[in-house]
Coordinates of C-alpha atoms and ligand atoms in Angstrom, one line a residue:
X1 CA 0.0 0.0 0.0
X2 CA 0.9 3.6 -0.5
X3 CA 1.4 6.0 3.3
X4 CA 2.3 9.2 3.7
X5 CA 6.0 8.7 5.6
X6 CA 7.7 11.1 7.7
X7 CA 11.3 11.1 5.8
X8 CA 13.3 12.9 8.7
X9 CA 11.8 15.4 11.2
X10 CA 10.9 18.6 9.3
X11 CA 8.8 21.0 7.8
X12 CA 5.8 20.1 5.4
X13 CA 8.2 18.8 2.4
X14 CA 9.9 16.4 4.2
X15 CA 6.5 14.1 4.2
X16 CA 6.5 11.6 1.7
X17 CA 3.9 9.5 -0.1
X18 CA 5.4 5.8 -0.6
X19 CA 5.3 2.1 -1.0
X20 CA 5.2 0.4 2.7
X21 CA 3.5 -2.9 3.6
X22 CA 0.2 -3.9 4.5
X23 CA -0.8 -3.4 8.4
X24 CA -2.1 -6.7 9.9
X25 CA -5.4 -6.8 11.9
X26 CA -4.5 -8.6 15.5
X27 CA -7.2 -10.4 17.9
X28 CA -10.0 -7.7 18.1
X29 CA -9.1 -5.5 15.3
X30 CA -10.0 -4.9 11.9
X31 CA -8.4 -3.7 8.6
X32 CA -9.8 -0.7 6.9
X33 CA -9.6 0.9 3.5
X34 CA -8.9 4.0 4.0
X35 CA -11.3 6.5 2.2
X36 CA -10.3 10.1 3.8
X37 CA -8.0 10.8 7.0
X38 CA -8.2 14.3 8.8
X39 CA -5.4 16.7 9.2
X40 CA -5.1 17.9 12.6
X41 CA -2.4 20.2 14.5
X42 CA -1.0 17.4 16.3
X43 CA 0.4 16.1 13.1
X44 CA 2.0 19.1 12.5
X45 CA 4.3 18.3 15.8
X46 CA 4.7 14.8 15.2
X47 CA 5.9 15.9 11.8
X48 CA 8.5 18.5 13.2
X49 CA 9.4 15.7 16.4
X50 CA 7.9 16.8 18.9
X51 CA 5.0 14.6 19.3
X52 CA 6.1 10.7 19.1
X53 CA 3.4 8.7 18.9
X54 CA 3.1 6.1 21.6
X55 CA 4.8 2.8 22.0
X56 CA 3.1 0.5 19.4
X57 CA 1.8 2.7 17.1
X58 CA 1.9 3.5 13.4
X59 CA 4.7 5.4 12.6
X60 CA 2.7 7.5 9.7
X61 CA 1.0 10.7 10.7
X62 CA -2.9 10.7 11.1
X63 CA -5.6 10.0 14.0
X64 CA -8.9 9.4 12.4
X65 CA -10.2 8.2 9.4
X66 CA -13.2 6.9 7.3
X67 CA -13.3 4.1 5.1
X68 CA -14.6 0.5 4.4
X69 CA -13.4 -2.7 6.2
X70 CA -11.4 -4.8 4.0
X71 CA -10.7 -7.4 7.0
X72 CA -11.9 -8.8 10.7
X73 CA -8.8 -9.6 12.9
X74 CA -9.6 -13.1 15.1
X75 CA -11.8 -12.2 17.5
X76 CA -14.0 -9.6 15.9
X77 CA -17.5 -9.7 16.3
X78 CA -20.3 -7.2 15.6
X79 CA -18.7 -5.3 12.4
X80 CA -18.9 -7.1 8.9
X81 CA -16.2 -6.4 5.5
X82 CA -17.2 -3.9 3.6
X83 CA -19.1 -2.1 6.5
X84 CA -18.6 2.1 6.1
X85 CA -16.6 3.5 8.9
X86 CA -14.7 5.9 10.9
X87 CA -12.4 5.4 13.6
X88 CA -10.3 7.3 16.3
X89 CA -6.8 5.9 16.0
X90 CA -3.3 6.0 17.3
X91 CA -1.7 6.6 14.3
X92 CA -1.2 5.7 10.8
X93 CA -4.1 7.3 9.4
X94 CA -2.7 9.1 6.2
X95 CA -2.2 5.5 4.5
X96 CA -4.7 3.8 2.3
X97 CA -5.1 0.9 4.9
X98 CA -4.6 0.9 8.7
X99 CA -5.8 -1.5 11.7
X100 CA -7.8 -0.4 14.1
X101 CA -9.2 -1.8 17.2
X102 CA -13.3 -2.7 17.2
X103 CA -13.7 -0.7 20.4
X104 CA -12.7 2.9 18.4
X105 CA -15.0 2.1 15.3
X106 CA -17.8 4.3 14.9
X107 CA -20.8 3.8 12.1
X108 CA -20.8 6.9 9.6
X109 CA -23.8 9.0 11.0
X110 CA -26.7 8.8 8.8
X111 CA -26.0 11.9 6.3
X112 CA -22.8 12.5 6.3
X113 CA -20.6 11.2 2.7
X114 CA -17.8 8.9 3.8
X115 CA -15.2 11.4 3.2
X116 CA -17.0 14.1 5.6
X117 CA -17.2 11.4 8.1
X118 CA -13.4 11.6 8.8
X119 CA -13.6 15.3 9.9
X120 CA -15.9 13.6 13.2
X121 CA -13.2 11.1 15.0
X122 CA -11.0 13.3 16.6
X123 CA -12.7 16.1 17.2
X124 CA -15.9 14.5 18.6
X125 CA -13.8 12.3 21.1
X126 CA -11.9 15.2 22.2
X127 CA -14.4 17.4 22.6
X128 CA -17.2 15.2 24.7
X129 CA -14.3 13.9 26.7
X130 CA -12.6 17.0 28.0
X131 CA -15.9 19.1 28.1
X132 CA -19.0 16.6 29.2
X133 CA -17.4 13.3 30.2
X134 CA -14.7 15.4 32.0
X135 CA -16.2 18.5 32.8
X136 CA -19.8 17.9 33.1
X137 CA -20.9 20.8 30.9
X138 CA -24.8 21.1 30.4
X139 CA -27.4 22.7 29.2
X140 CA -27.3 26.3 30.9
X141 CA -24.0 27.3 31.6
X142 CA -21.6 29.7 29.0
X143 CA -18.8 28.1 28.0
X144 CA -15.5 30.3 26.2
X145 CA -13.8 28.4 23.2
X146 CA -10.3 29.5 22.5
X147 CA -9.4 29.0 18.6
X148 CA -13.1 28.8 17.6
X149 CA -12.2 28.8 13.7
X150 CA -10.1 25.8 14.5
X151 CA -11.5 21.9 13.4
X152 CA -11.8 21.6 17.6
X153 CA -13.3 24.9 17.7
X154 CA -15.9 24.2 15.0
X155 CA -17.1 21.6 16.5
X156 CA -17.3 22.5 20.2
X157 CA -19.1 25.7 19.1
X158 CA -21.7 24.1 17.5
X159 CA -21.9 20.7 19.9
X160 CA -22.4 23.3 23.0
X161 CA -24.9 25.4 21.3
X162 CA -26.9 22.0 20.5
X163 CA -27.0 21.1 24.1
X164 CA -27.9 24.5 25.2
X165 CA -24.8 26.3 26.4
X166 CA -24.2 30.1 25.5
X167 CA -21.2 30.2 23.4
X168 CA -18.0 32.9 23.3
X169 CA -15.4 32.4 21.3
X170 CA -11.6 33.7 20.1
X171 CA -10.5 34.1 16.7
X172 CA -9.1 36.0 14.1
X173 CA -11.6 38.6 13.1
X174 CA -12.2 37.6 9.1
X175 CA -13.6 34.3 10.7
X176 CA -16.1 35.8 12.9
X177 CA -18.9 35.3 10.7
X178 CA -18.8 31.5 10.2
X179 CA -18.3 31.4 14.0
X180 CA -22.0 33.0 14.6
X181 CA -23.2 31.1 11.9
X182 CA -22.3 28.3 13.9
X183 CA -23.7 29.6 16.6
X184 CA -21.3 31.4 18.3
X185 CA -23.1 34.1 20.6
X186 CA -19.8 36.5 21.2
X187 CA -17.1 36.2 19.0
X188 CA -13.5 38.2 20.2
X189 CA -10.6 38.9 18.4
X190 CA -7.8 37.9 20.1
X191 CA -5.2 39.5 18.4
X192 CA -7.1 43.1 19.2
X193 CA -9.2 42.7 21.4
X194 CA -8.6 41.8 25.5
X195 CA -10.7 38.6 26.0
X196 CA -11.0 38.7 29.5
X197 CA -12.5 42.3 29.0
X198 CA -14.7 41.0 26.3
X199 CA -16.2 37.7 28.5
X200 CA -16.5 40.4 31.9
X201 CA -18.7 42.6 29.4
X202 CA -20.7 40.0 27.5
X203 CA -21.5 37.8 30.7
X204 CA -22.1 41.5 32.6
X205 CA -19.7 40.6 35.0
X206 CA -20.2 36.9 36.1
X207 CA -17.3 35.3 33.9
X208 CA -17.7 32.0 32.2
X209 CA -18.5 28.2 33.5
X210 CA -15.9 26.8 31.5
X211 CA -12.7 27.9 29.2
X212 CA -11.9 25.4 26.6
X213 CA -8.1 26.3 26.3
X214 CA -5.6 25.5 23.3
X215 CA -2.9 28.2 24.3
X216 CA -1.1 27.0 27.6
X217 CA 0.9 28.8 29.5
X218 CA 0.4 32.2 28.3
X219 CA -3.6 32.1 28.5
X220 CA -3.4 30.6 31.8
X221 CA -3.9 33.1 34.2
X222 CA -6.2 34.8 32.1
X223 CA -8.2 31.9 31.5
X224 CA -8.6 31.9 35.6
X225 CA -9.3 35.5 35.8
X226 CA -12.5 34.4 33.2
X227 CA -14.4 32.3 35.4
X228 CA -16.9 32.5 37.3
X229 CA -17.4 31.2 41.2
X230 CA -16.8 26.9 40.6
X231 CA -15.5 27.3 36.6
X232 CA -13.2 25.5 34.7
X233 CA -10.2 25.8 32.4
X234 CA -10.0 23.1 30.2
X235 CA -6.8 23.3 28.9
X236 CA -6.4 20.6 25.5
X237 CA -3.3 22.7 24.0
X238 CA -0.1 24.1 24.6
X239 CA 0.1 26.1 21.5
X240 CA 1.2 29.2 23.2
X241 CA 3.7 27.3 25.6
X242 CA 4.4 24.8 28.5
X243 CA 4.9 26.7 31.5
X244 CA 2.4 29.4 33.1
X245 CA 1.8 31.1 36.4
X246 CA -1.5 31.5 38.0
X247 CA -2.6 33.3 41.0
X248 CA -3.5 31.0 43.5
X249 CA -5.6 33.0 45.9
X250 CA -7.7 33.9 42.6
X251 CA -8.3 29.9 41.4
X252 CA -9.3 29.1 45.4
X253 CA -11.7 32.4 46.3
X254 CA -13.8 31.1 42.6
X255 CA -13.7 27.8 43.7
X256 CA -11.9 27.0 40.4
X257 CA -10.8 23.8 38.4
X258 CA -8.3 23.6 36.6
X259 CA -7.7 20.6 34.6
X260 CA -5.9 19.0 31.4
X261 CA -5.6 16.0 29.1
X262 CA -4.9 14.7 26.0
X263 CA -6.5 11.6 24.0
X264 CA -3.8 10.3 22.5
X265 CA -2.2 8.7 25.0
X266 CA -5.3 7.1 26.7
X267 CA -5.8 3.3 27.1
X268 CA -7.3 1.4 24.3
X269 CA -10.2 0.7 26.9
X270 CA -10.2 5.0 27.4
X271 CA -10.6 4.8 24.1
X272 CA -13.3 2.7 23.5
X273 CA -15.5 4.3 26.7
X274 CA -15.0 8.1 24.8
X275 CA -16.2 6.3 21.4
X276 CA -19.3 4.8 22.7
X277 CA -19.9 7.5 24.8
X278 CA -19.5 9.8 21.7
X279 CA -21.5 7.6 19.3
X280 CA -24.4 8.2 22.3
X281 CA -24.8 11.3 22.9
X282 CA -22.7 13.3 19.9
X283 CA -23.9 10.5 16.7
X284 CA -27.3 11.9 17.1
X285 CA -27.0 15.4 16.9
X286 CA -25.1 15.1 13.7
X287 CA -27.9 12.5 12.4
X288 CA -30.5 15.5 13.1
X289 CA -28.6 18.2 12.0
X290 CA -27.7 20.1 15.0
X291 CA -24.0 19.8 14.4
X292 CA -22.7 19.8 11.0
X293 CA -19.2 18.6 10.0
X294 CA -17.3 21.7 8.9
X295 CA -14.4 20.7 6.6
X296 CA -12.7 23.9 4.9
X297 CA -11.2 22.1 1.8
X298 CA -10.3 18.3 0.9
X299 CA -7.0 17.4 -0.7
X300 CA -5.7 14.3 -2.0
X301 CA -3.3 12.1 0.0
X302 CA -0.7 12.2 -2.0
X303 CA -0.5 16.1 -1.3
X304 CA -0.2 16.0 2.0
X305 CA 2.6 18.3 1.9
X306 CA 0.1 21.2 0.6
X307 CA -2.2 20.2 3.4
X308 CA 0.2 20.6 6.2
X309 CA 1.2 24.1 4.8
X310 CA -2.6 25.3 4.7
X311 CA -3.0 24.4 8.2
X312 CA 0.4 25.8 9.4
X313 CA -0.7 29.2 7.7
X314 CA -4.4 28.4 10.0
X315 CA -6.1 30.0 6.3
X316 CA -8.5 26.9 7.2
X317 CA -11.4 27.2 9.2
X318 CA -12.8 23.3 10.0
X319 CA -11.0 20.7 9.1
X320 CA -8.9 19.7 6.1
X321 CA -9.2 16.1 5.1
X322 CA -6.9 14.0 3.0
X323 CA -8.1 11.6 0.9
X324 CA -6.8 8.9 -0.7
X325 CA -5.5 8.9 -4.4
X326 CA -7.5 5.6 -5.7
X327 CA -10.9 7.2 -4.5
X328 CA -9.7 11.0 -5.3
X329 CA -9.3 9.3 -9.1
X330 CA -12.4 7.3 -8.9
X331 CA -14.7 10.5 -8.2
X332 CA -13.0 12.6 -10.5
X333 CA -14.4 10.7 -13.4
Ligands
LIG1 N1 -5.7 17.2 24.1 C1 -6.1 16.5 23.0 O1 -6.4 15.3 23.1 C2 -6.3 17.2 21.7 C3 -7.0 16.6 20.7 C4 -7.1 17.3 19.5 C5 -6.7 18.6 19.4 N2 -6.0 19.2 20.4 C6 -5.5 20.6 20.4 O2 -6.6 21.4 20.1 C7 -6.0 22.5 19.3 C8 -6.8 22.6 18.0 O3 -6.5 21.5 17.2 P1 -7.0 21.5 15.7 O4 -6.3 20.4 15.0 O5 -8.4 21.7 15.6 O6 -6.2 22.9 15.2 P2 -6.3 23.8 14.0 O7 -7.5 23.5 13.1 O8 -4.9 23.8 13.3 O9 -6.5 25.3 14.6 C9 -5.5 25.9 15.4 C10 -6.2 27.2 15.9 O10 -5.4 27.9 16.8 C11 -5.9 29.2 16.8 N3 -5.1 30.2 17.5 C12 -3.8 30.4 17.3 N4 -3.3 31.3 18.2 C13 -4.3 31.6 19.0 C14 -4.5 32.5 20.1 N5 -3.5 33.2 20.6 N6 -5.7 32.5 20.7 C15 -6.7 31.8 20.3 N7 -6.7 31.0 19.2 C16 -5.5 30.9 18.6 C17 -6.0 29.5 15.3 O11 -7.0 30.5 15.1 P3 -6.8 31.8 14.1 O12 -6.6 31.3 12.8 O13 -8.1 32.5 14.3 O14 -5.6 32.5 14.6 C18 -6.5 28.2 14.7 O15 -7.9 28.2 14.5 C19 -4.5 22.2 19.1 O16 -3.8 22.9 20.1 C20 -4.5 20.7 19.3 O17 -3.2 20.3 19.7 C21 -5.9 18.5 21.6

């Protein structure tokens, strides 16, 4: 099969598209041809080498993908070949086939195509995990989404909105308007704008239930200082850096939380909980409607190199999804 291979830690041109051999379903996974994958930032850093993914995993960039099952590994019960997928995985995603265990299968929701499918996966997982199964955000409370223009921020604005939660948002300002279309109630620009001035104003005074952070260090204090009494910061990024200070006496007089996590690094059984958990409660607002999947352009896989510069730039808003030559070909003609 053809993958897209990192050649050497790098910028966008050192990623490859090349001959490598088949993946091999074990007990309890299955073998999927790979239709579409989706670009997110976290491939960027794997890319560069800063983000290794986990022992046992595909060395080739990409965490989700759509697709049809070409295989069942021993064990497999529950999912038949040529059943349309998408999957959270570990790795290996930009390839045209990769294995993936049965627990982070999910059915494409009833009207989406099997390419817009593989914009869901990642973000979906993330998203419900940090912010309901994690944070227990519900109907009523205002939540502030940092990067709202970003495939995370896309989503989480319209998955908040759907359960009933009041919606501010950061962004550049030439993205504002498909932020409110999305339902988006404040939209700030960050690179003009103070935030934490902008949530004290919109909320008239109260602050926010729960900051869903990408930034890191930088945002941290200020993140703290936009809460209101018993909020969180959910902190899913570290785009901005590592390393922040906070003020203590601030976090404990609001009775504040603050916590952090990443997906990738969860436990296969993690793993499966999120998916089911996400194929529950997130599956059917996409089947009705109430959350759309937002993907800015699709490219395919073999220009992967392209992809990673569009997403560097951040000139996407959504996701950018790669998919593979053969079908790229097959619905050209
Ligand atoms: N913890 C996890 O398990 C997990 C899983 C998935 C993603 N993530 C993280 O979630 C973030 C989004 O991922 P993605 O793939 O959806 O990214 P993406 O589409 O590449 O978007 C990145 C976004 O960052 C925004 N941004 C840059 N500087 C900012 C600032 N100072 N304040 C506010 N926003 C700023 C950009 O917005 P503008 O274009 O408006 O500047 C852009 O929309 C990344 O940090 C990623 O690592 C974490």
């Amino acid at each position: 099969m053809y993958a897209v291979i990192i050649s050497t830690p790098g910028g966008p041109e050192v990623l490859q598209w090349t001959e490598v051999d088949d993946p091999v379903p074990s007990a309890g996974e299955v073998l999927v041809d790979v239709v579409a994958a989706g670009v997110n930032r976290a491939d960027l850093l794997q890319r560069a080498g800063f983000y290794d993914p986990p022992p046992g995993a595909s060395p080739y960039p990409g965490m989700e993908v759509s697709g049809r099952i070409a295989k069942l590994g021993p064990e497999v019960e529950g999912w038949s070949v040529g059943d349309e997928v998408c999957a959270l995985i570990t790795g290996g995603g930009y390839a045209e086939r990769v294995v993936v265990p049965v627990g982070q299968l999910l059915p494409v929701p009833a009207g989406l195509t099997l390419i817009e499918a593989a914009a869901m996966p990642e973000v979906a997982c993330t998203v419900w995990s940090m912010l309901t199964d994690t944070a227990g955000m519900h109907s009523g409370q205002t939540l502030l989404v940092h990067g709202g223009g970003s495939g995370i921020g896309t989503f989480a604005i319209q998955y908040a909105r759907a359960i009933g939660v009041r919606v501010l948002t950061t962004a550049r300002e030439r993205k504002h308007p498909v932020l409110r279309d999305l339902g988006a109630d404040v939209t700030i620009d960050y690179t003009g704008q103070d935030f934490v001035a902008e949530v004290d104003r919109a909320t008239g005074g109260t602050g926010v239930d729960l900051v869903l952070d990408i930034q890191g260090g930088p945002y941290l204090q200020r993140n703290v200082d936009c809460l209101s009494p018993g909020g969180k910061v959910v902190i899913i990024g570290l785009q901005g850096g590592r390393a922040g200070n906070v003020n203590l006496g601030g976090l404990l007089a609001k009775r504040g939380t603050i916590v952090a996590g990443a997906l990738r690094s969860r436990s296969e059984a993690d793993k499966a909980q999120i998916v089911a958990g996400v194929r529950a409660e997130v599956w059917p607002l996409l089947e009705r409607g109430a959350v759309k999947p937002i993907v800015d352009r699709s490219l395919p896989m073999s220009r992967s190199v392209t992809a990673h510069e569009v997403v560097t730039a951040s000139d996407h808003i959504g996701k950018v999804l790669l998919v593979t030559d053969s079908e790229w070909h097959r619905r050209a003609q």
